[in-house]
PDB file of C-alpha atoms in Angstrom:
ATOM      1  CA  MET A   1     -26.225   5.499  27.857  1.00 62.00           C
ATOM      2  CA  THR A   2     -26.667   9.253  27.851  1.00 74.00           C
ATOM      3  CA  LEU A   3     -23.703  11.327  28.878  1.00 75.00           C
ATOM      4  CA  ARG A   4     -24.588  14.174  31.216  1.00 82.00           C
ATOM      5  CA  ALA A   5     -22.692  17.441  31.576  1.00 82.00           C
ATOM      6  CA  ARG A   6     -21.545  16.434  35.057  1.00 83.00           C
ATOM      7  CA  ASP A   7     -19.892  13.359  33.514  1.00 89.00           C
ATOM      8  CA  ILE A   8     -17.548  15.539  31.445  1.00 94.00           C
ATOM      9  CA  ILE A   9     -14.599  16.591  33.587  1.00 94.00           C
ATOM     10  CA  PRO A  10     -11.353  18.410  32.816  1.00 94.00           C
ATOM     11  CA  ILE A  11      -8.408  16.083  33.386  1.00 94.00           C
ATOM     12  CA  SER A  12      -6.822  18.655  35.694  1.00 94.00           C
ATOM     13  CA  GLU A  13      -9.856  18.385  37.992  1.00 95.00           C
ATOM     14  CA  ALA A  14      -9.984  14.591  37.666  1.00 95.00           C
ATOM     15  CA  ARG A  15      -6.479  14.273  39.122  1.00 94.00           C
ATOM     16  CA  ALA A  16      -7.701  15.596  42.451  1.00 95.00           C
ATOM     17  CA  ARG A  17     -10.971  13.617  42.379  1.00 96.00           C
ATOM     18  CA  LEU A  18      -9.886  10.299  40.854  1.00 96.00           C
ATOM     19  CA  THR A  19     -11.019   8.074  43.729  1.00 96.00           C
ATOM     20  CA  GLU A  20     -14.375   9.846  43.956  1.00 96.00           C
ATOM     21  CA  LEU A  21     -14.904   9.619  40.193  1.00 96.00           C
ATOM     22  CA  ALA A  22     -13.922   5.943  40.098  1.00 96.00           C
ATOM     23  CA  GLU A  23     -16.348   5.117  42.906  1.00 96.00           C
ATOM     24  CA  ASP A  24     -19.127   6.944  41.058  1.00 95.00           C
ATOM     25  CA  VAL A  25     -18.389   5.005  37.865  1.00 95.00           C
ATOM     26  CA  VAL A  26     -18.465   1.662  39.663  1.00 95.00           C
ATOM     27  CA  GLY A  27     -21.368   2.553  41.956  1.00 95.00           C
ATOM     28  CA  THR A  28     -23.756   4.101  39.454  1.00 92.00           C
ATOM     29  CA  GLY A  29     -22.551   2.660  36.163  1.00 88.00           C
ATOM     30  CA  SER A  30     -22.035   6.147  34.774  1.00 90.00           C
ATOM     31  CA  GLU A  31     -19.060   6.786  32.556  1.00 94.00           C
ATOM     32  CA  LYS A  32     -16.874   9.865  32.807  1.00 96.00           C
ATOM     33  CA  VAL A  33     -15.233  11.634  29.895  1.00 96.00           C
ATOM     34  CA  LEU A  34     -12.075  13.470  30.834  1.00 96.00           C
ATOM     35  CA  THR A  35     -11.157  16.429  28.686  1.00 96.00           C
ATOM     36  CA  LYS A  36      -7.832  18.016  27.849  1.00 96.00           C
ATOM     37  CA  ASN A  37      -7.785  21.517  26.429  1.00 95.00           C
ATOM     38  CA  GLY A  38     -11.563  21.320  26.070  1.00 93.00           C
ATOM     39  CA  SER A  39     -11.616  18.177  23.914  1.00 95.00           C
ATOM     40  CA  SER A  40     -12.452  14.598  24.830  1.00 94.00           C
ATOM     41  CA  TYR A  41      -9.275  12.828  25.894  1.00 95.00           C
ATOM     42  CA  VAL A  42      -9.955   9.598  27.843  1.00 95.00           C
ATOM     43  CA  ALA A  43     -12.845   7.951  29.646  1.00 95.00           C
ATOM     44  CA  LEU A  44     -13.375   6.277  32.990  1.00 96.00           C
ATOM     45  CA  VAL A  45     -15.408   3.117  32.483  1.00 96.00           C
ATOM     46  CA  ASP A  46     -16.193   0.277  34.883  1.00 96.00           C
ATOM     47  CA  ALA A  47     -13.739  -2.585  34.198  1.00 95.00           C
ATOM     48  CA  LYS A  48     -16.610  -5.092  33.831  1.00 94.00           C
ATOM     49  CA  ARG A  49     -18.225  -2.887  31.204  1.00 94.00           C
ATOM     50  CA  LEU A  50     -14.891  -2.577  29.399  1.00 94.00           C
ATOM     51  CA  ASP A  51     -14.648  -6.380  29.295  1.00 95.00           C
ATOM     52  CA  TYR A  52     -18.170  -6.435  27.862  1.00 95.00           C
ATOM     53  CA  TYR A  53     -17.216  -3.866  25.196  1.00 93.00           C
ATOM     54  CA  HIS A  54     -14.236  -5.992  24.202  1.00 95.00           C
ATOM     55  CA  ALA A  55     -16.418  -9.105  23.964  1.00 96.00           C
ATOM     56  CA  LEU A  56     -18.847  -7.205  21.725  1.00 96.00           C
ATOM     57  CA  GLU A  57     -15.967  -6.092  19.526  1.00 95.00           C
ATOM     58  CA  LEU A  58     -14.784  -9.693  19.098  1.00 95.00           C
ATOM     59  CA  GLU A  59     -18.319 -10.848  18.330  1.00 96.00           C
ATOM     60  CA  HIS A  60     -18.704  -8.114  15.711  1.00 96.00           C
ATOM     61  CA  ALA A  61     -15.393  -9.077  14.081  1.00 96.00           C
ATOM     62  CA  GLY A  62     -16.572 -12.689  13.876  1.00 95.00           C
ATOM     63  CA  LEU A  63     -19.865 -11.639  12.288  1.00 96.00           C
ATOM     64  CA  VAL A  64     -18.054  -9.520   9.702  1.00 95.00           C
ATOM     65  CA  LEU A  65     -15.794 -12.453   8.773  1.00 95.00           C
ATOM     66  CA  LEU A  66     -18.809 -14.749   8.538  1.00 95.00           C
ATOM     67  CA  ALA A  67     -20.621 -12.299   6.249  1.00 95.00           C
ATOM     68  CA  ASP A  68     -17.538 -12.047   4.021  1.00 93.00           C
ATOM     69  CA  ALA A  69     -17.273 -15.848   3.873  1.00 93.00           C
ATOM     70  CA  GLU A  70     -20.957 -16.132   2.909  1.00 95.00           C
ATOM     71  CA  THR A  71     -20.479 -13.555   0.157  1.00 93.00           C
ATOM     72  CA  ALA A  72     -17.437 -15.407  -1.167  1.00 89.00           C
ATOM     73  CA  LEU A  73     -19.271 -18.737  -1.117  1.00 91.00           C
ATOM     74  CA  ARG A  74     -22.230 -17.265  -3.028  1.00 93.00           C
ATOM     75  CA  GLN A  75     -19.822 -15.850  -5.618  1.00 90.00           C
ATOM     76  CA  VAL A  76     -18.098 -19.221  -6.052  1.00 87.00           C
ATOM     77  CA  LEU A  77     -21.433 -21.030  -6.376  1.00 90.00           C
ATOM     78  CA  ALA A  78     -22.542 -18.465  -8.965  1.00 92.00           C
ATOM     79  CA  GLY A  79     -19.373 -19.055 -10.962  1.00 87.00           C
ATOM     80  CA  GLU A  80     -18.009 -15.610 -10.202  1.00 85.00           C
ATOM     81  CA  ARG A  81     -14.367 -16.620  -9.897  1.00 82.00           C
ATOM     82  CA  ILE A  82     -11.137 -15.284 -11.229  1.00 84.00           C
ATOM     83  CA  ALA A  83      -8.043 -17.181 -12.247  1.00 85.00           C
ATOM     84  CA  PRO A  84      -5.217 -17.386  -9.679  1.00 87.00           C
ATOM     85  CA  ALA A  85      -2.930 -15.297 -11.906  1.00 89.00           C
ATOM     86  CA  ALA A  86      -5.552 -12.536 -12.129  1.00 87.00           C
ATOM     87  CA  LEU A  87      -5.926 -12.598  -8.345  1.00 84.00           C
ATOM     88  CA  ASP A  88      -2.153 -12.267  -7.952  1.00 89.00           C
ATOM     89  CA  ASP A  89      -2.239  -9.250 -10.273  1.00 89.00           C
ATOM     90  CA  LEU A  90      -5.037  -7.632  -8.236  1.00 86.00           C
ATOM     91  CA  LEU A  91      -3.204  -8.200  -4.963  1.00 88.00           C
ATOM     92  CA  ALA A  92       0.066  -6.844  -6.363  1.00 89.00           C
ATOM     93  CA  ASP A  93      -1.475  -3.406  -7.038  1.00 75.00           C
TER      94      ASP A  93
END
């Protein structure tokens, strides 16, 4: 989603307009970035979209673990193993 200039709001202004901004986020699906001292600080995001973002994050973590497991299995099948003592030494560093 493209962020428009009108979706970037100083936090001092957002205090006075919070209900209006929240209704816009829920009604249009736009996200608002609130700034503090001219830098991005926090964002207003629809709660359903936030749940979706969290689900995507969990899915990504699962895919990363699966890829690591596949790599490890390929290494074991190819005979690329190290002795337990050598592994302990590597982990101790």
